Short mmCIF file of C-alpha atoms and ligand atoms in Angstrom, two decimals:
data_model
loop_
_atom_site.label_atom_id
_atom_site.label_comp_id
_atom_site.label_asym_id
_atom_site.label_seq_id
_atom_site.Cartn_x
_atom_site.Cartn_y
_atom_site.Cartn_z
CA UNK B 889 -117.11 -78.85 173.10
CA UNK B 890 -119.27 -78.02 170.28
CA UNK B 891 -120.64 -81.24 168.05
CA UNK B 892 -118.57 -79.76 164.62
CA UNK B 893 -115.22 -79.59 166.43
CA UNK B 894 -115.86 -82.72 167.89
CA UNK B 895 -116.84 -84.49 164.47
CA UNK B 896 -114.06 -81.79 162.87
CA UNK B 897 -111.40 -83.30 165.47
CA UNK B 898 -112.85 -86.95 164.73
CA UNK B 899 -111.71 -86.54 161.22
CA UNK B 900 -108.30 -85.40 161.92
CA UNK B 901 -107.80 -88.24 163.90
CA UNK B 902 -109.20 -90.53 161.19
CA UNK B 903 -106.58 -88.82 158.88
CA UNK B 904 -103.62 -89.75 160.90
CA UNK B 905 -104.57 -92.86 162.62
CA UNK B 906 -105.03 -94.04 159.08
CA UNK B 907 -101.59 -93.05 157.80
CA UNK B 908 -100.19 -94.82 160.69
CA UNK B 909 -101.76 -97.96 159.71
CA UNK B 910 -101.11 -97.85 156.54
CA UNK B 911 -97.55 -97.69 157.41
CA UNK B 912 -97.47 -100.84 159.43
CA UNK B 913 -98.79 -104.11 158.42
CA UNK B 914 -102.28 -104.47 157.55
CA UNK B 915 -104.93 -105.33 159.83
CA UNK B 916 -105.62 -108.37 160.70
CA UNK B 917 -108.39 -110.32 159.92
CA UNK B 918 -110.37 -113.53 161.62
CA UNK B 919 -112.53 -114.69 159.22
CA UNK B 920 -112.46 -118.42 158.76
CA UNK B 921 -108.95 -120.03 159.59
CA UNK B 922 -107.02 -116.72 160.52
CA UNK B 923 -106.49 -116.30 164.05
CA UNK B 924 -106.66 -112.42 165.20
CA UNK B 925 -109.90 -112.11 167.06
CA UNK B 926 -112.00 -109.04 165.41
CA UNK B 927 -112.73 -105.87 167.01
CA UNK B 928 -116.18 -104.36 166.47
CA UNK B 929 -117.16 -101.20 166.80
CA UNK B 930 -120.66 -101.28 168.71
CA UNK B 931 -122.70 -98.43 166.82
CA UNK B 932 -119.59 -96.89 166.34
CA UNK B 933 -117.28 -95.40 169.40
CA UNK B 934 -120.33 -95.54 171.30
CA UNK B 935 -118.95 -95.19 174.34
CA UNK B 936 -117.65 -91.71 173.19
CA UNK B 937 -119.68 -89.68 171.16
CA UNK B 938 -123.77 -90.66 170.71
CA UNK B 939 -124.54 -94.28 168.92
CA UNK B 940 -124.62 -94.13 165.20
CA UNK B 941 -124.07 -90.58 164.39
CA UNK B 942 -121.18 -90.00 161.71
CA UNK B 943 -119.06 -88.48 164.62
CA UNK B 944 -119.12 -92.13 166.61
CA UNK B 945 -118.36 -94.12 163.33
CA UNK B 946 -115.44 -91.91 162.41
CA UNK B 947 -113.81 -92.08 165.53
CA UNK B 948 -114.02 -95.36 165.56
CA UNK B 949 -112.28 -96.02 162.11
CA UNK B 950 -109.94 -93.79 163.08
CA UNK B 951 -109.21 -95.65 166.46
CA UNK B 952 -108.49 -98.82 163.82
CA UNK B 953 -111.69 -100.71 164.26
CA UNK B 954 -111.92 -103.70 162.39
CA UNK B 955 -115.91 -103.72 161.66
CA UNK B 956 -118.08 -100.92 162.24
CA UNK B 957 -121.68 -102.14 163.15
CA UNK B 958 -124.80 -100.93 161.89
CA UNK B 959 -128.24 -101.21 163.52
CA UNK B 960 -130.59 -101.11 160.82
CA UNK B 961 -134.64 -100.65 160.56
CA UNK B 962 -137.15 -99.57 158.09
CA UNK B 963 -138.64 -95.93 157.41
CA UNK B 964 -142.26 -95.41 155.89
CA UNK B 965 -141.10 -95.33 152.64
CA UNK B 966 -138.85 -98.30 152.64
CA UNK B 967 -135.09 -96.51 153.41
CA UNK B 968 -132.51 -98.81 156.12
CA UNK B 969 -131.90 -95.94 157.98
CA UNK B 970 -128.86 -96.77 160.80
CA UNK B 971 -130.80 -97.01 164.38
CA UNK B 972 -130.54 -99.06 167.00
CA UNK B 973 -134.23 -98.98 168.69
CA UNK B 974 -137.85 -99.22 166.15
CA UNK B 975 -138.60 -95.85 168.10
CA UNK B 976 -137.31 -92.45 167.85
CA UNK B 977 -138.41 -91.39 171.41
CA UNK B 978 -134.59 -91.90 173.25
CA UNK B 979 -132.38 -90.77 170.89
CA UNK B 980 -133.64 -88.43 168.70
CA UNK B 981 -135.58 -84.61 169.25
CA UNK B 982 -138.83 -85.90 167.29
CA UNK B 983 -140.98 -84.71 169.95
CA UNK B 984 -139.81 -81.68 169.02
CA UNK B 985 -141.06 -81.69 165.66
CA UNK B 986 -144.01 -83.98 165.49
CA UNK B 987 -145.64 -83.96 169.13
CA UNK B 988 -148.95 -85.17 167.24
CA UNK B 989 -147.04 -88.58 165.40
CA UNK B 990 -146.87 -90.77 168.11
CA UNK B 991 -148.79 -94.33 168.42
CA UNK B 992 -151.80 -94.72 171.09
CA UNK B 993 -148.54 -96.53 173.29
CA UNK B 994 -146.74 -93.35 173.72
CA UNK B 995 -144.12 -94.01 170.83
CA UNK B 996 -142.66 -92.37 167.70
CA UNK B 997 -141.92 -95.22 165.41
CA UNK B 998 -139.73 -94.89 162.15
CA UNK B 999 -142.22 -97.05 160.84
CA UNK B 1000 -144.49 -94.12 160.37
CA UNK B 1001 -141.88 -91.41 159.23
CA UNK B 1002 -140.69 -90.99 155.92
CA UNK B 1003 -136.64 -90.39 155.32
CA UNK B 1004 -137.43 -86.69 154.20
CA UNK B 1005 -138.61 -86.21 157.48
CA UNK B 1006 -135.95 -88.22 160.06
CA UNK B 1007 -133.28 -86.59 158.29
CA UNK B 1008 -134.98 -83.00 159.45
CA UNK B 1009 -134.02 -84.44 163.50
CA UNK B 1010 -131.25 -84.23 165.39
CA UNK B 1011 -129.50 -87.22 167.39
CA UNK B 1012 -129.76 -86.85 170.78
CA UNK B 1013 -127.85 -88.95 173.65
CA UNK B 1014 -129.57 -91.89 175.53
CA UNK B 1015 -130.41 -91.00 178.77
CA UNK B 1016 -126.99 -92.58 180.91
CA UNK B 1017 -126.89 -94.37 184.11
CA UNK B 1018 -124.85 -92.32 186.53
CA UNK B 1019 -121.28 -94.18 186.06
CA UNK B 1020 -121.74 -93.92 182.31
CA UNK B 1021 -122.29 -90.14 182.26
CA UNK B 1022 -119.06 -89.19 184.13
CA UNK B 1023 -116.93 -90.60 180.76
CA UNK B 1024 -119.49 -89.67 177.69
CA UNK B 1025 -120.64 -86.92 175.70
CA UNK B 1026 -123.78 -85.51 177.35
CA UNK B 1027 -124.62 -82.58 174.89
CA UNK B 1028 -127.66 -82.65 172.17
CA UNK B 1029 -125.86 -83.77 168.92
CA UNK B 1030 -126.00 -81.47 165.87
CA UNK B 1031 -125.91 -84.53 163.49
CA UNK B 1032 -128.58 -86.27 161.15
CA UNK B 1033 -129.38 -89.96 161.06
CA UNK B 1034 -127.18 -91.65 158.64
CA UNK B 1035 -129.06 -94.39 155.48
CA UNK B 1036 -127.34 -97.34 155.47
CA UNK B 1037 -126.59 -97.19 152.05
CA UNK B 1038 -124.95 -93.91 152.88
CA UNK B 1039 -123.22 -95.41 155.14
CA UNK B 1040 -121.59 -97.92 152.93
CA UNK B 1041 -120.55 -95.52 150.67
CA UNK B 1042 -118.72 -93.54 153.54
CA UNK B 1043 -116.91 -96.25 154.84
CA UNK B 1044 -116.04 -97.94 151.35
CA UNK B 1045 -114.61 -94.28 150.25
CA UNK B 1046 -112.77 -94.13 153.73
CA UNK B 1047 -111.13 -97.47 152.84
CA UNK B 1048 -110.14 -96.90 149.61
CA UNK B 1049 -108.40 -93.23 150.46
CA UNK B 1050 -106.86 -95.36 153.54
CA UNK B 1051 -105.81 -98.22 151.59
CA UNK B 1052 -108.09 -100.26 154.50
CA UNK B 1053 -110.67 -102.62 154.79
CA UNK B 1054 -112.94 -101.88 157.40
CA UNK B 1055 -115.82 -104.29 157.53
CA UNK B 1056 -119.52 -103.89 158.37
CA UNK B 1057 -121.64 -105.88 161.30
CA UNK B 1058 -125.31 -105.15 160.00
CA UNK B 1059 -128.37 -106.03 162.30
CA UNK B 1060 -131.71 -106.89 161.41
CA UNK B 1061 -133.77 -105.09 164.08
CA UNK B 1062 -137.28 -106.82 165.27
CA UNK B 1063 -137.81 -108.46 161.46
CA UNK B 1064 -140.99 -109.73 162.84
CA UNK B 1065 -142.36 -106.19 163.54
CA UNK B 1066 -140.83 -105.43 160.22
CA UNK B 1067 -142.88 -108.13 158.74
CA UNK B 1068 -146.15 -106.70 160.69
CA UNK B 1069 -145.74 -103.25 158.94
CA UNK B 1070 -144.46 -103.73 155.52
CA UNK B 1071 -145.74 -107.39 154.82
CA UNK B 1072 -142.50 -108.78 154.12
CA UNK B 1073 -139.02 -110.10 154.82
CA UNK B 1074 -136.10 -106.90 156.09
CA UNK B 1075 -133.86 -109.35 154.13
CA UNK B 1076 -135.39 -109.34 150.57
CA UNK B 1077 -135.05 -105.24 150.71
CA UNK B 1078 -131.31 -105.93 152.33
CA UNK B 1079 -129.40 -108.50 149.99
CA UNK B 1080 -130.12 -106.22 146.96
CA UNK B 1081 -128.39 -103.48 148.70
CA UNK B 1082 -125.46 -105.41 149.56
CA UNK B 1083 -124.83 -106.71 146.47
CA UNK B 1084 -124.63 -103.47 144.79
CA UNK B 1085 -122.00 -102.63 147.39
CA UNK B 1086 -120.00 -106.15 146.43
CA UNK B 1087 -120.75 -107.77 149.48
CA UNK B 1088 -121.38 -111.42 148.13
CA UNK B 1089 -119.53 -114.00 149.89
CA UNK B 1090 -118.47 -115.85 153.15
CA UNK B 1091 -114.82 -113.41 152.40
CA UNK B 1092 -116.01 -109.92 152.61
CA UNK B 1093 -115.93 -108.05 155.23
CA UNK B 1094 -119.96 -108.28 155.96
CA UNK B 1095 -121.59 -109.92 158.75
CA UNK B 1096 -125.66 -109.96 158.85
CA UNK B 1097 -126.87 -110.79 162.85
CA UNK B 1098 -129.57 -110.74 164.14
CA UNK B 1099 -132.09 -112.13 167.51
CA UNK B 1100 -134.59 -113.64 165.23
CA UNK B 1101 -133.46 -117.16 163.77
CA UNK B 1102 -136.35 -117.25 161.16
CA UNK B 1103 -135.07 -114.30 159.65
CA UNK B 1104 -131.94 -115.59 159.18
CA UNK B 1105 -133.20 -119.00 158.40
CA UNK B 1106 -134.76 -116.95 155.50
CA UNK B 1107 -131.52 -115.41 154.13
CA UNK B 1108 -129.51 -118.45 153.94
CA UNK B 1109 -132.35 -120.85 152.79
CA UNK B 1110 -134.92 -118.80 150.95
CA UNK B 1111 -132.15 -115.71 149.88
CA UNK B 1112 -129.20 -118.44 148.97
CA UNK B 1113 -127.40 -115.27 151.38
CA UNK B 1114 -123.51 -116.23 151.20
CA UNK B 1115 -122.35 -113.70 153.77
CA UNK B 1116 -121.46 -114.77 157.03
CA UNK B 1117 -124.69 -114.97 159.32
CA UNK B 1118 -124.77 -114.31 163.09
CA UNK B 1119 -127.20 -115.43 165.27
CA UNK B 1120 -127.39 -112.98 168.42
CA UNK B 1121 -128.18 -114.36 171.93
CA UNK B 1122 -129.73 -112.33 175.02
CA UNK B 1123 -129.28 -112.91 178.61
CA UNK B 1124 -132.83 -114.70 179.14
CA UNK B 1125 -134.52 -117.38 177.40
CA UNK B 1126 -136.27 -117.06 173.90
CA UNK B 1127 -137.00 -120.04 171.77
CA UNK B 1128 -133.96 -119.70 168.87
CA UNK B 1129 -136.79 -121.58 166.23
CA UNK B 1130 -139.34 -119.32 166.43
CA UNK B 1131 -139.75 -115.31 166.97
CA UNK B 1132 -139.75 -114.55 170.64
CA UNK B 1133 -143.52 -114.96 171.91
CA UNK B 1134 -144.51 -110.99 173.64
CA UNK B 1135 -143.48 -111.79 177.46
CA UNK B 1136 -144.00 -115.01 177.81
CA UNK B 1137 -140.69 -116.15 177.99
CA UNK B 1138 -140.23 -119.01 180.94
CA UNK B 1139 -137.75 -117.82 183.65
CA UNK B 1140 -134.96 -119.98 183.40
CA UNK B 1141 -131.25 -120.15 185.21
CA UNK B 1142 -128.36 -118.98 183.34
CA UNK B 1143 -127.12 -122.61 183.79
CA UNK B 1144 -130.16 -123.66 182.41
CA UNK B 1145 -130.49 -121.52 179.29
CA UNK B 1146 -126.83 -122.25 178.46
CA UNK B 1147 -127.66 -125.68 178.28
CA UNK B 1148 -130.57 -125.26 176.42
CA UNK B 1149 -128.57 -122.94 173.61
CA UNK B 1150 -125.64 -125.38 173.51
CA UNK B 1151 -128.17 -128.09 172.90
CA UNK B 1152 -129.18 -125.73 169.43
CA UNK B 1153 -125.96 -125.15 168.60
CA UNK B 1154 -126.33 -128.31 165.66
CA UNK B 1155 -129.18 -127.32 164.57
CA UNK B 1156 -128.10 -123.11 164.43
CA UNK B 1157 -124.73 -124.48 162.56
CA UNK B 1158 -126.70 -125.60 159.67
CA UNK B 1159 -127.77 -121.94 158.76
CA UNK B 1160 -125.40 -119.59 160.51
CA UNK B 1161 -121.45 -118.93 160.48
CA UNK B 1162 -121.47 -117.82 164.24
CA UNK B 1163 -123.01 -116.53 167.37
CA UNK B 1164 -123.31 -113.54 169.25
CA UNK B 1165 -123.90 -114.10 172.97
CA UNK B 1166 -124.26 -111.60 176.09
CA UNK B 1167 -121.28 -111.43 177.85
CA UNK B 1168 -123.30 -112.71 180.55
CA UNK B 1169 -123.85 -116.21 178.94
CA UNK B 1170 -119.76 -116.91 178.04
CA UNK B 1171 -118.40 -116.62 181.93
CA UNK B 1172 -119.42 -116.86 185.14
CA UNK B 1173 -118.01 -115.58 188.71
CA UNK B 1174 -118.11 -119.02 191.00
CA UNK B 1175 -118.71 -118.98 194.75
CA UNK B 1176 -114.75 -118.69 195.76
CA UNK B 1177 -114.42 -115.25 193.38
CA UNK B 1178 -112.60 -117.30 190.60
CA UNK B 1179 -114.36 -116.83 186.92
CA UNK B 1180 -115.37 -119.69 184.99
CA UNK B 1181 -116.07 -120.19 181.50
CA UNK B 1182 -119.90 -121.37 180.98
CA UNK B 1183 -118.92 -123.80 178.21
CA UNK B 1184 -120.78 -121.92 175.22
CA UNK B 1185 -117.46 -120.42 173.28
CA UNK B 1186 -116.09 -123.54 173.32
CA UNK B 1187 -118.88 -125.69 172.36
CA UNK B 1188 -119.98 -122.98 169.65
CA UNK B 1189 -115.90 -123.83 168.95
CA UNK B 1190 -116.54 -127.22 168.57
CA UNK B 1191 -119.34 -127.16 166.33
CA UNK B 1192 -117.29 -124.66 163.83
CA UNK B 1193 -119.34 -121.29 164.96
CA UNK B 1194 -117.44 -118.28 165.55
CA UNK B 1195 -118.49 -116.09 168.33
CA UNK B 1196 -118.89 -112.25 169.14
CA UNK B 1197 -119.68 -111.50 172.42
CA UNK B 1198 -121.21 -108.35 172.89
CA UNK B 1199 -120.87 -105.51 174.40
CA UNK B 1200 -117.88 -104.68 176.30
CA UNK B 1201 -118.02 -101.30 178.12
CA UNK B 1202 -115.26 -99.69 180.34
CA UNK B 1203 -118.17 -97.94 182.49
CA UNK B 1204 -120.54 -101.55 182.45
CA UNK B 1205 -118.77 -103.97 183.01
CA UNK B 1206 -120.33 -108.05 183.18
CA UNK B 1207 -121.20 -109.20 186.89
CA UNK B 1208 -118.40 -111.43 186.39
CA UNK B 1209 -115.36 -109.55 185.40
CA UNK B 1210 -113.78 -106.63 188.07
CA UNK B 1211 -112.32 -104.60 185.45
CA UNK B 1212 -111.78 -104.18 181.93
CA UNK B 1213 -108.37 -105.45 181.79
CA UNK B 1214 -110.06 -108.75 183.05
CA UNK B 1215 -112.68 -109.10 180.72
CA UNK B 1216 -110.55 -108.05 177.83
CA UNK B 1217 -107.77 -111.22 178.95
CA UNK B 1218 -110.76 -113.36 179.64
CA UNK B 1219 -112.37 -112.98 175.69
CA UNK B 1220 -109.01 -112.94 174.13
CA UNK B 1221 -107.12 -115.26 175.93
CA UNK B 1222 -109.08 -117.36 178.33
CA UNK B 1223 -112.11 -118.18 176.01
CA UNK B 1224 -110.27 -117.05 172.40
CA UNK B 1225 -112.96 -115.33 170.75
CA UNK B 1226 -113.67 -114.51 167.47
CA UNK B 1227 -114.66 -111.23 167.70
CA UNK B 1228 -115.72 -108.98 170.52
CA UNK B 1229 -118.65 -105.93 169.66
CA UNK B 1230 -117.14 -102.52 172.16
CA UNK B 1231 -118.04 -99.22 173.07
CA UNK B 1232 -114.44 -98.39 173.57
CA UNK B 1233 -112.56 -99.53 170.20
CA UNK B 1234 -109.86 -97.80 171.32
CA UNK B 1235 -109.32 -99.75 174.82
CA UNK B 1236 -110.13 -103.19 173.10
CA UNK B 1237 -107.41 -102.37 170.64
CA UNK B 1238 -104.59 -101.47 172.86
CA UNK B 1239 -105.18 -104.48 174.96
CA UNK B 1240 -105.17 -106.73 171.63
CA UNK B 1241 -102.02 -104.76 170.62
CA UNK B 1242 -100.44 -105.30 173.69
CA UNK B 1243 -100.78 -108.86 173.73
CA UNK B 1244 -99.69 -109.16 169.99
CA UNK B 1245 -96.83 -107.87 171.31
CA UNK B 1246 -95.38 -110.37 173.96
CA1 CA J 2254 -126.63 -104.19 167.51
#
């Protein structure tokens, strides 16, 4: 199916799954004290058409997603332009255009393009693992890279035609490379941004995450940043005080690194509203084929932090769930998240619906 039909048919649907909500009650919400867990479109409906194009983020509004996420990271000249990766290599046709550009290491960096210039490329899918490419769009992407102030705008003016408020999930990627190139703090370029766009306070619809604590650190100490702050957890070790150190990461068990995060958890409540762990760090499969929670949610609970677990996927599932049915009932009703980042909006939402339902 050609990439304008698909974004052309992506709009329809954003048109009448938006009527429909506006007909029924609004969406619900869990920020502080409210108790619908969040659903969070992971770079859009990833898991549909390619991450972060304006296809992917449509369809997911349309699908009802609460929060659309945004991956953000610097061009030459200083413009957030919505990525996930620092590199253009996997999902964009820059060797196409600039075979000379890349670094000694093999790369294209945004870092040394200008926005005049990664507008000129086309998105392009990242390369799939062979279960994934049975259920996803394959074909090279006739669509631009989106600025995340361009961004904002779209989904603001989608929310006010819609009568919605769809939030945003905005992550700081590798502030300490950031910091390397352009001599200062992602967030000090950020915050004025967001404040043109009214996002001020612990009640809008704004999270800022991110894997490096001192960047947040900065935000809510140095910034006096309001918004709610979410610190983002991988699967293996990395000190939460300091940036990660380049590979020298101790190998650790899962056990073991749980502890060691739930042991941070006091000191990561005085700057940040939440956390967003691998799904591999909130359950575990135990010898007899029963899951058990690993204790983080609830101790995160305890201490006041929200959570968003990240990244459910109907074609990747954790090595502890056996389908998605079961991981959806384990975040939702087993370990009562706060918010869950998918591929699949849609599938996370009928499976919230459903149990809203009983
Ligand atoms: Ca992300």
């Amino acid at each position: 199916m050609p990439a304008k039909l698909v974004t052309s048919l992506a709009l329809i649907g954003a048109c009448v799954a938006s009527h429909m909500a506006h007909s029924q009650d609004p969406l619900p919400r869990k920020l502080k004290g409210e108790q619908v867990p969040l659903v969070i479109a992971h770079r859009g409906a990833s898991g549909y058409l390619p991450e972060h194009s304006q296809g992917a983020k449509v369809l997911a509004y349309a699908q009802g997603a609460d929060i659309l996420e945004q991956d953000v990271v610097l061009s030459r000249d200083g413009v957030f332009v919505v990525a996930h990766d620092i590199t253009l290599d996997k999902t964009t046709d820059v060797a196409d255009w600039y075979p000379d550009r890349k670094r000694a290491d093999g790369h294209y960096y945004y870092a040394d393009f200008d926005w005049a210039e990664l507008r000129q490329l086309s998105l392009v899918a990242r390369e799939l693992s062979a279960e994934e490419q049975s259920g996803r769009f394959q074909q090279k992407y006739d669509q631009r890279m989106v600025r995340l102030d361009d961004e904002i705008r779209f989904i603001q003016e989608l929310n006010r035609l819609f009568h919605k408020n769809v939030g945003l999930h905005i992550e700081l990627k590798a502030p300490a490379f950031h910091r390397q190139e352009f001599g200062g703090y992602m967030s000090e370029r950020l915050m004025p941004i967001l404040n043109e766009f009214g996002y001020r306070s612990d009640r809008d619809l704004c999270f800022i995450q991110c894997f490096e604590f001192e960047e947040l650190r900065y935000l809510r100490q140095n910034l006096n940043c309001r918004l709610q702050l979410i610190q983002l957890i991988g699967g293996s070790p990395m000190m939460l005080t300091e940036p990660p150190s380049a590979g020298g990461e101790e190998k650790m068990s899962r056990t073991a690194w749980v502890a060691r995060i739930i042991s941070q958890l006091p000191a990561l409540a005085e700057i940040v509203n939440g956390i967003g762990p691998s799904l591999e760090l909130v359950a575990e499969i135990q010898q007899d084929g029963s899951i058990r929670s690993c204790g983080l949610v609830e101790a995160a609970h305890a201490m006041q932090l929200c959570v968003h677990p990240y990244t459910v996927r109907a074609d990747g599932l954790p090595t502890w769930a056996s389908s998605l049915d079961q991981l959806h009932h384990w975040l939702f009703e087993e370990l009562q998240v706060d918010g869950l980042f998918t591929d699949f909006p849609d599938l996370s939402l009928a499976y919230r619906g459903q149990r809203q339902r009983q």
